[in-house]
Coordinates of C-alpha atoms and ligand atoms in Angstrom, one line a residue:
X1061 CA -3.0 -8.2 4.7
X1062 CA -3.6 -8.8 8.3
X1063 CA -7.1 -8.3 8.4
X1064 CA -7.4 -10.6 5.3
X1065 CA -5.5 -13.5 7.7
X1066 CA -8.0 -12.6 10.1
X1067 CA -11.0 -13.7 7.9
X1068 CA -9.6 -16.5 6.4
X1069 CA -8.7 -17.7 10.2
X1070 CA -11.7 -17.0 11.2
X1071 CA -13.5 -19.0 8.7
X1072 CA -11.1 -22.1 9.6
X1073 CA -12.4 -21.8 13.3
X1074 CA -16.1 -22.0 12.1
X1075 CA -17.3 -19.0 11.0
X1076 CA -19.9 -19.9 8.4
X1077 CA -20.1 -16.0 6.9
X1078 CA -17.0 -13.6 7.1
X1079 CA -17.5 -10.1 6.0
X1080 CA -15.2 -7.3 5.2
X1081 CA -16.5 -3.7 5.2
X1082 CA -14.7 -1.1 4.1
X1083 CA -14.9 2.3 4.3
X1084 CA -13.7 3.8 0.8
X1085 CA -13.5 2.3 -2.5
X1086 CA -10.9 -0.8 -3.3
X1087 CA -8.7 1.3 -5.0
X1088 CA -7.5 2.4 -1.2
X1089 CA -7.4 -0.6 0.1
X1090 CA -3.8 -1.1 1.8
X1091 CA -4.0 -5.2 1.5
X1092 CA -2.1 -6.9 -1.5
X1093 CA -4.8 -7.5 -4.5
X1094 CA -3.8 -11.2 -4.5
X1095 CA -4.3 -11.2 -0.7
X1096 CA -8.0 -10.3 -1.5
X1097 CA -8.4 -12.4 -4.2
X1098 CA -7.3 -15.5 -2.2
X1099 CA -9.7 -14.3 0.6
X1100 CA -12.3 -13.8 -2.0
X1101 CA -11.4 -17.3 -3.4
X1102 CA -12.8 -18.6 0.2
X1103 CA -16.0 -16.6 0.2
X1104 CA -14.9 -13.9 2.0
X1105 CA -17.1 -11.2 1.4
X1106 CA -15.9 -7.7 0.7
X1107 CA -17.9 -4.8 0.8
X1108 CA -16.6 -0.8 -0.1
X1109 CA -17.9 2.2 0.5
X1110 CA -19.3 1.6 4.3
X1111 CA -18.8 3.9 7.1
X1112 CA -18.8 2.3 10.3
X1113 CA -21.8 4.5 12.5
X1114 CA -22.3 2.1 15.5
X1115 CA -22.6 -1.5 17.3
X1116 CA -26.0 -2.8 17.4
X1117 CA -26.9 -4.5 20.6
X1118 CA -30.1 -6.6 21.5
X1119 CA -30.7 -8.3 24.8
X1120 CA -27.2 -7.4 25.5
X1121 CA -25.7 -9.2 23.0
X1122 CA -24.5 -7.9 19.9
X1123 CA -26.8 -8.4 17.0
X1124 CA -24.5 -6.2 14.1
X1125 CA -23.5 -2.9 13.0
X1126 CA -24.9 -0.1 10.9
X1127 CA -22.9 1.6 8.4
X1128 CA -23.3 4.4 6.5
X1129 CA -23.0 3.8 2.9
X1130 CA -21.0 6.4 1.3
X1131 CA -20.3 7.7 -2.5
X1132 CA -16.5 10.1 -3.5
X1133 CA -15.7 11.6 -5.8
X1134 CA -12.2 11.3 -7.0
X1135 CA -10.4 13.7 -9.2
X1136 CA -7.8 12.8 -12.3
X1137 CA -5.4 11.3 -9.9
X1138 CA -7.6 9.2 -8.2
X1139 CA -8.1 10.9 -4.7
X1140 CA -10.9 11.8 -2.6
X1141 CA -12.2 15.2 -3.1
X1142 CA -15.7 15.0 -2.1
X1143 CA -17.8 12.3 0.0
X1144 CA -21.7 11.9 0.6
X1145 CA -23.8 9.5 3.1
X1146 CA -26.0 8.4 0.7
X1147 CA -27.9 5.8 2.7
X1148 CA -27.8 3.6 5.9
X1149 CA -27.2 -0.3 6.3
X1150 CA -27.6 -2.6 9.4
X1151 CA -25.4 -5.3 8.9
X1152 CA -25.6 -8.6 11.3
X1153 CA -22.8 -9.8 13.0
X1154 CA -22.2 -12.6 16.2
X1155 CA -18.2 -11.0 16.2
X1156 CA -16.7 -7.8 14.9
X1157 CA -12.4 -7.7 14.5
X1158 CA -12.0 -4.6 14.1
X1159 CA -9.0 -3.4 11.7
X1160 CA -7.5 0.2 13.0
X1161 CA -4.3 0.0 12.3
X1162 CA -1.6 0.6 15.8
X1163 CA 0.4 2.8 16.8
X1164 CA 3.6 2.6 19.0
X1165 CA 3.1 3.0 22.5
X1166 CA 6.4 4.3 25.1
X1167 CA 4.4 5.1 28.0
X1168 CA 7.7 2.9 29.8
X1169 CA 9.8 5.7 29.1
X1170 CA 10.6 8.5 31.0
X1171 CA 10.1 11.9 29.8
X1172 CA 12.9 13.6 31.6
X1173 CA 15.6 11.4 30.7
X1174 CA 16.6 13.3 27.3
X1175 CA 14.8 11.5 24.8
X1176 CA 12.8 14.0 22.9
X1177 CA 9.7 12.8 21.5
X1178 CA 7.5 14.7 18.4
X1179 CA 3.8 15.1 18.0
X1180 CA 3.0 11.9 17.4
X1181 CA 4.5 10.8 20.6
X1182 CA 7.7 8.5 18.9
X1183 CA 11.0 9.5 19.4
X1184 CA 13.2 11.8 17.4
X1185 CA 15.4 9.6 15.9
X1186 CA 18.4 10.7 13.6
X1187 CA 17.2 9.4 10.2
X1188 CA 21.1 8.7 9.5
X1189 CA 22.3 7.1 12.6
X1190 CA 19.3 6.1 14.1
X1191 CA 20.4 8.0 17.4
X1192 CA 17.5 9.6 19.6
X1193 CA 18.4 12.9 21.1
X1194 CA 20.1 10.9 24.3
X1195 CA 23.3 10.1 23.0
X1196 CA 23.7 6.1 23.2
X1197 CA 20.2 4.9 22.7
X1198 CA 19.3 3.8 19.6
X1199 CA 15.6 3.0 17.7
X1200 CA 15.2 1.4 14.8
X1201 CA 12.1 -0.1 12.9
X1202 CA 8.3 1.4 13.3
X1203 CA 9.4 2.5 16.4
X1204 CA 11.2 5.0 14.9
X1205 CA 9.8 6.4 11.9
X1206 CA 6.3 4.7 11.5
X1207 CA 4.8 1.7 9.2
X1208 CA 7.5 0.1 7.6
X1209 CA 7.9 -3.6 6.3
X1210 CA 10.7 -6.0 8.0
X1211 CA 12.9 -5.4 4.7
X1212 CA 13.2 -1.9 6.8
X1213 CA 13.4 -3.3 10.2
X1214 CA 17.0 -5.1 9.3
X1215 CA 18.0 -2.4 7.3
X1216 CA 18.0 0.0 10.7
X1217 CA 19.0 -2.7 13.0
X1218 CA 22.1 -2.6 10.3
X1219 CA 22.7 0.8 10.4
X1220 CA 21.9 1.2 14.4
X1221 CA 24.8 -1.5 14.8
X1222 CA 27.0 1.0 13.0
X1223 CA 26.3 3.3 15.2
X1224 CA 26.2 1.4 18.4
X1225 CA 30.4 0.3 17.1
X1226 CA 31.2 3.7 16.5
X1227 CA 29.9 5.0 20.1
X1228 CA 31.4 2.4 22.2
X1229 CA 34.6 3.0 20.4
X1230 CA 34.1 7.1 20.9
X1231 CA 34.0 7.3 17.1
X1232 CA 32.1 10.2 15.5
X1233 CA 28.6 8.5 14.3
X1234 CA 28.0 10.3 10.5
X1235 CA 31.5 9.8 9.6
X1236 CA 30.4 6.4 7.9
X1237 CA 31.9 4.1 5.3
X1238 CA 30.1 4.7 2.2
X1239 CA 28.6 2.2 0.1
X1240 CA 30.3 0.9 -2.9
X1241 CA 30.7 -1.2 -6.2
X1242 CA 33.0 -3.6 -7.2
X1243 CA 32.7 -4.3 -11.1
X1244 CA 33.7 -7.7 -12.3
X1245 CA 34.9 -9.0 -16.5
X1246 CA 32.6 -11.7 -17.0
X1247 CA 32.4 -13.1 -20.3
X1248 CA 29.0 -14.4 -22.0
X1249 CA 29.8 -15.7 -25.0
X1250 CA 27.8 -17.3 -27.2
X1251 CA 28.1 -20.4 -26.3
X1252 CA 28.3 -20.0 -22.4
X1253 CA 25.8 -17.9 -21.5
X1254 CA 25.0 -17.0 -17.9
X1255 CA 21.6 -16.7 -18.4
X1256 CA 18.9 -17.5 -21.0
X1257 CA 18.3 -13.6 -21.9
X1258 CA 15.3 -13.8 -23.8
X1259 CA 12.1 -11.2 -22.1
X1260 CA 9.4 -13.1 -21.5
X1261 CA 6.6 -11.1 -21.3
X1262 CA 4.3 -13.8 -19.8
X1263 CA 2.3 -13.0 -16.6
X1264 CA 3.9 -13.9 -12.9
X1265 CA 3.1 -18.0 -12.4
X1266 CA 0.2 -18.3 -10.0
X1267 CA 1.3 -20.0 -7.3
X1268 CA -0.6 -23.0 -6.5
X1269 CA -3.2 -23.6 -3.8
X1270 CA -4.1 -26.4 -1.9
X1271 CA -8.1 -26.9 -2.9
X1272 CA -10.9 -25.2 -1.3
X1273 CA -12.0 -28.7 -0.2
X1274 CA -9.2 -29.6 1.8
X1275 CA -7.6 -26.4 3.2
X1276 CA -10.1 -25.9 5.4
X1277 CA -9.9 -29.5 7.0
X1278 CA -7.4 -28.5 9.7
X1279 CA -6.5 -25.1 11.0
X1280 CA -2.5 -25.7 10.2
X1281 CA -2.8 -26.8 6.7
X1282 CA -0.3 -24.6 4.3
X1283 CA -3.0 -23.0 1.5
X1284 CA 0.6 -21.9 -0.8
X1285 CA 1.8 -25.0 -1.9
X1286 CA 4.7 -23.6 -3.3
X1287 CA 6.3 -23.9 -7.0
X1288 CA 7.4 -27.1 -8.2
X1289 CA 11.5 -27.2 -8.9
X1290 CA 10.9 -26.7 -13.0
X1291 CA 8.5 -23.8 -12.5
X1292 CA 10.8 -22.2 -10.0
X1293 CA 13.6 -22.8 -12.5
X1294 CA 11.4 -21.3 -15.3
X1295 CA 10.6 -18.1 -12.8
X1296 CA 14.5 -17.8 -11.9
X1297 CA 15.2 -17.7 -16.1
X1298 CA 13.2 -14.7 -16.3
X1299 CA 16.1 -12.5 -14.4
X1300 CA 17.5 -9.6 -16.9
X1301 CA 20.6 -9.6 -14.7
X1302 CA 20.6 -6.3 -14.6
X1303 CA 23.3 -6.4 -12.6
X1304 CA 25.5 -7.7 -15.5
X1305 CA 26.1 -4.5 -18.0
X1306 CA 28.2 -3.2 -21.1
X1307 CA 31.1 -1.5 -20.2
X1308 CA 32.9 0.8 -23.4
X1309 CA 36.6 1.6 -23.2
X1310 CA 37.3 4.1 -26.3
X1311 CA 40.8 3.7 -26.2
X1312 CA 40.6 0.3 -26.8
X1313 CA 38.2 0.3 -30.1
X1314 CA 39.8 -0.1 -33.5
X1315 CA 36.5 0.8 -35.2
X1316 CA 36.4 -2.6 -36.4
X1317 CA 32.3 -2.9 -36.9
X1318 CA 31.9 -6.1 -35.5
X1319 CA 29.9 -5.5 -32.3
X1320 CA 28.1 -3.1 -34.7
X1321 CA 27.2 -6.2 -37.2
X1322 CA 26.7 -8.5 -34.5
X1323 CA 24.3 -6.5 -31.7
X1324 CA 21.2 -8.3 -32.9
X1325 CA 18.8 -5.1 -32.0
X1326 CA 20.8 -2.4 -33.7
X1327 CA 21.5 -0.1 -30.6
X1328 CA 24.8 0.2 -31.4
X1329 CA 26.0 3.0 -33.7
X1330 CA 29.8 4.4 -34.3
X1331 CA 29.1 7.8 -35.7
X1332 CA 30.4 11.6 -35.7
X1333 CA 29.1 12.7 -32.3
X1334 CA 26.8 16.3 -32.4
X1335 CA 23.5 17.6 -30.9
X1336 CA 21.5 15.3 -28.8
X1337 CA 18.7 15.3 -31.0
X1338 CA 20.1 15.2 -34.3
X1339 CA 22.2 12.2 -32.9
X1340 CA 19.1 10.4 -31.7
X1341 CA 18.1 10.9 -35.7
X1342 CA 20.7 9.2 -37.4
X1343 CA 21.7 6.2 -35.3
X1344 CA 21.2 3.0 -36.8
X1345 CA 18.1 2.3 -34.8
X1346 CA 16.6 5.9 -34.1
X1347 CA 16.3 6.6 -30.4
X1348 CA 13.1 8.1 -30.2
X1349 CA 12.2 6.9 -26.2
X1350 CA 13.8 10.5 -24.7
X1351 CA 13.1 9.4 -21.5
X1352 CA 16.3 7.0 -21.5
X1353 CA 19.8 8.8 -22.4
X1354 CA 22.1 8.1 -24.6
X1355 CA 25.5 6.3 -23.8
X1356 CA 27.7 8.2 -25.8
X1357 CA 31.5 7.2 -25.4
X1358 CA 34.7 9.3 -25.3
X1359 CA 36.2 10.5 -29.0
X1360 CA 37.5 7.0 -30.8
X1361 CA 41.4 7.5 -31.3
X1362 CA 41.3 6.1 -35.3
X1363 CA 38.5 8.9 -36.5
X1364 CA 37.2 11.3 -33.6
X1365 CA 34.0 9.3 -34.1
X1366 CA 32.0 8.3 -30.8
X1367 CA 30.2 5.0 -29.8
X1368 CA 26.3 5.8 -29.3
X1369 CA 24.6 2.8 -27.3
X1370 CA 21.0 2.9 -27.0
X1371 CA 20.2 1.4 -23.7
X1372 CA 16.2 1.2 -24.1
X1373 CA 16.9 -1.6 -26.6
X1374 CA 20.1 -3.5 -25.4
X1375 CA 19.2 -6.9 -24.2
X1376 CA 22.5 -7.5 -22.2
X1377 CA 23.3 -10.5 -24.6
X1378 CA 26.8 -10.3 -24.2
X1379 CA 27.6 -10.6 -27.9
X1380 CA 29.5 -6.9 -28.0
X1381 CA 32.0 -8.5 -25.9
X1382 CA 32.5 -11.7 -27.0
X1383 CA 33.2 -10.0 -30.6
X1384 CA 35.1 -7.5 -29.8
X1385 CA 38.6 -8.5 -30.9
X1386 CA 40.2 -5.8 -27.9
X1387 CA 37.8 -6.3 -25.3
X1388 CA 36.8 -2.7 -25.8
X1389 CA 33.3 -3.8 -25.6
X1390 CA 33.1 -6.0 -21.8
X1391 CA 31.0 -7.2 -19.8
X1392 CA 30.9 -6.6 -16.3
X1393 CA 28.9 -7.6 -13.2
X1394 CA 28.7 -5.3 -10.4
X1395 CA 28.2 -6.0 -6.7
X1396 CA 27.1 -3.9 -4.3
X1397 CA 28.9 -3.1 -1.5
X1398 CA 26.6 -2.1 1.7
X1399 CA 28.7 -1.9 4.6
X1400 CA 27.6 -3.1 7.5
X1401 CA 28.9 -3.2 11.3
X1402 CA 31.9 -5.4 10.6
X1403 CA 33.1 -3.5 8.4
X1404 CA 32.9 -0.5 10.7
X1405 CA 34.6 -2.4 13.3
X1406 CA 37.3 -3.6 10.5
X1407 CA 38.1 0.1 9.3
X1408 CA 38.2 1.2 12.5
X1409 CA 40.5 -1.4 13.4
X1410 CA 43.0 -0.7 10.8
X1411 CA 42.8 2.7 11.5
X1412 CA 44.5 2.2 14.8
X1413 CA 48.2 2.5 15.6
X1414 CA 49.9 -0.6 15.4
X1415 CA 52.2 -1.3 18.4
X1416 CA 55.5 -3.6 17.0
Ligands
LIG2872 S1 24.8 -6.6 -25.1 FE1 23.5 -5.0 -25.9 S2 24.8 -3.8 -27.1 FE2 25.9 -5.8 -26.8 S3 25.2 -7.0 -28.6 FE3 23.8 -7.4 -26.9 S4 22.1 -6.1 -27.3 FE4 23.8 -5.3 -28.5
LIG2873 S1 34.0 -4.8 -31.9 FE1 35.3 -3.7 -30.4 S2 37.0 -2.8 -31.6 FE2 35.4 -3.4 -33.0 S3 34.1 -1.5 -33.2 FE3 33.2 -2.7 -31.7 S4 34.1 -2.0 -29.8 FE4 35.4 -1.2 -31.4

């Protein structure tokens, strides 16, 4: 994605031609496809299967480069198991950026100072407390295990703070809270619903651009204008709010039928319970997509019988619940708990004897 910024800047400082060659086929590419499309949207051209062989230089200037062009073959799962040079290509060029990637870099810290450091010359980092091999320094990020995206980065600087609470305090650094969930009732009747449920299978919005006329009048002009406050309402509606499931308790059901009448895709079935695939045979809407198991509930206390739920077809509408007449059937929104160095500092806290 960088190098695709890199063309599309360079064309807003007055390149008039912006290449990019590649050296193996799209398909390899690491950028976003909608990052090259909008860089192909400006002209940008790209160009696969080119082996970069050398810089061409006249008069001391640089006049280009020539490429080998290549050809792979790929097996069934779509990776490399054969390449030819099948040609040569001398491509022109006033400025090459080249894209290689980077690599950290701790030449600033000394070797003898009990920080290990493996082959590829980063530190050996404790994938669990983010602790190098010199007790009390911390690394976190692609400085410690490599190309990761910022979603990562906070994540470790999360878990190092853990850490960084539990050593200053003298606190073993594994023994960590653990993350957990808290499951909230949460009614969605019919006529309060949370959410409009409905799947909408309809491709992600494209987000509009600013035109190709007027993007490239100043080098600070936005290209993403952003969605409008209905379409980003629209895009919000999609949510499944998977977050917000069925919960069964058998010992409440009174085998009363009416989340069976009312589930609107039949994935509810109260039947005599026996082998898997026999059950998957006979429930009111046979179950045939193995890959997703059955929810099948404790013994009901009227008949012995079991509730089957078929989770490949419920579409969380909520009307189980708001049937049910015991609230065997609820509905229940969990949040997930990930504890973070507050919390550390809280358990530990009340942990500690309290003086009166
Ligand atoms: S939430 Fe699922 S099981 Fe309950 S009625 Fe709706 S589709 Fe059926
Ligand atoms: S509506 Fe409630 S009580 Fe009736 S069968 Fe369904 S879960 Fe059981």
């Amino acid at each position: 994605n960088t190098a695709m910024d890199c063309c599309r800047t360079s064309l807003r400082l007055g390149a008039r031609t912006v290449r990019v060659i590649a050296r193996k086929p799209r398909g390899f590419f690491k950028a976003s496809p909608w990052e090259l499309e909008d860089a192909e949207e400006e002209n940008v051209e790209i160009l696969v299967n080119r082996s970069p062989k050398a810089f061409m230089i006249e008069n001391g200037r640089l006049a280009g480069m020539r490429f080998e062009c290549m050809e792979y073959e790929l097996d069934a799962r779509g990776r490399i198991v054969a390449e030819r040079v099948v040609g040569e290509q001398f491509l022109p060029a006033d400025d090459v950026i080249l894209a290689i990637g980077q690599e950290n870099a701790f030449p600033w810290i000394e070797r003898d100072i009990g920080i290990e450091f493996d082959k590829w010359n980063v530190p050996v980092v404790d994938a669990k407390t983010f602790q190098s091999t010199r007790p009390g320094v911390f690394f976190g990020g692609d400085a410690a295990f490599g190309p990761k995206n910022i979603i990562w980065a906070v994540e470790h600087g999360h878990q190092a703070a853990i850490s960084i609470h539990r050593h200053c305090q003298g606190e073993p650094l594994t023994e960590r809270l653990s993350p957990g969930v808290n499951l909230q009732s949460r009614k969605m009747g019919m006529h309060e619903w949370a959410y409009a449920n409905d799947y909408a299978p309809i491709e992600r919005r494209l987000m509009p651009h600013v035109s190709l006329k007027e993007r490239f009048k100043k080098l600070n002009i936005e290209v993403e204008l952003g969605f409008s406050a209905e379409q980003a309402a629209a895009e919000a509606q999609r949510c499944l709010n998977c977050d917000v499931q069925t919960v069964f308790s058998a010992k409440l059901c009174i085998e009363c039928d009416a989340c069976i009448d009312i589930c609107p895709v039949d994935c509810l079935t109260i039947t005599n319970n026996g082998p898997e695939a026999e059950l998957r045979a006979r429930l009111k809407a046979p179950a045939q997509n193995l890959a997703q198991p059955l929810y099948v509930s404790a013994a009901l206390p009227q008949t012995g019988r079991v509730m089957v739920k078929d989770e490949d077809l419920c579409v969380h509408c909520g009307l189980c619940a708001e049937r049910c007449p015991t609230a065997a059937w609820d509905m229940q929104k969990s949040l997930l708990h990930w504890p973070h160095a507050e919390d550390e500092a809280r358990a530990l806290e009340q942990r500690k004897p309290k003086i009166a």
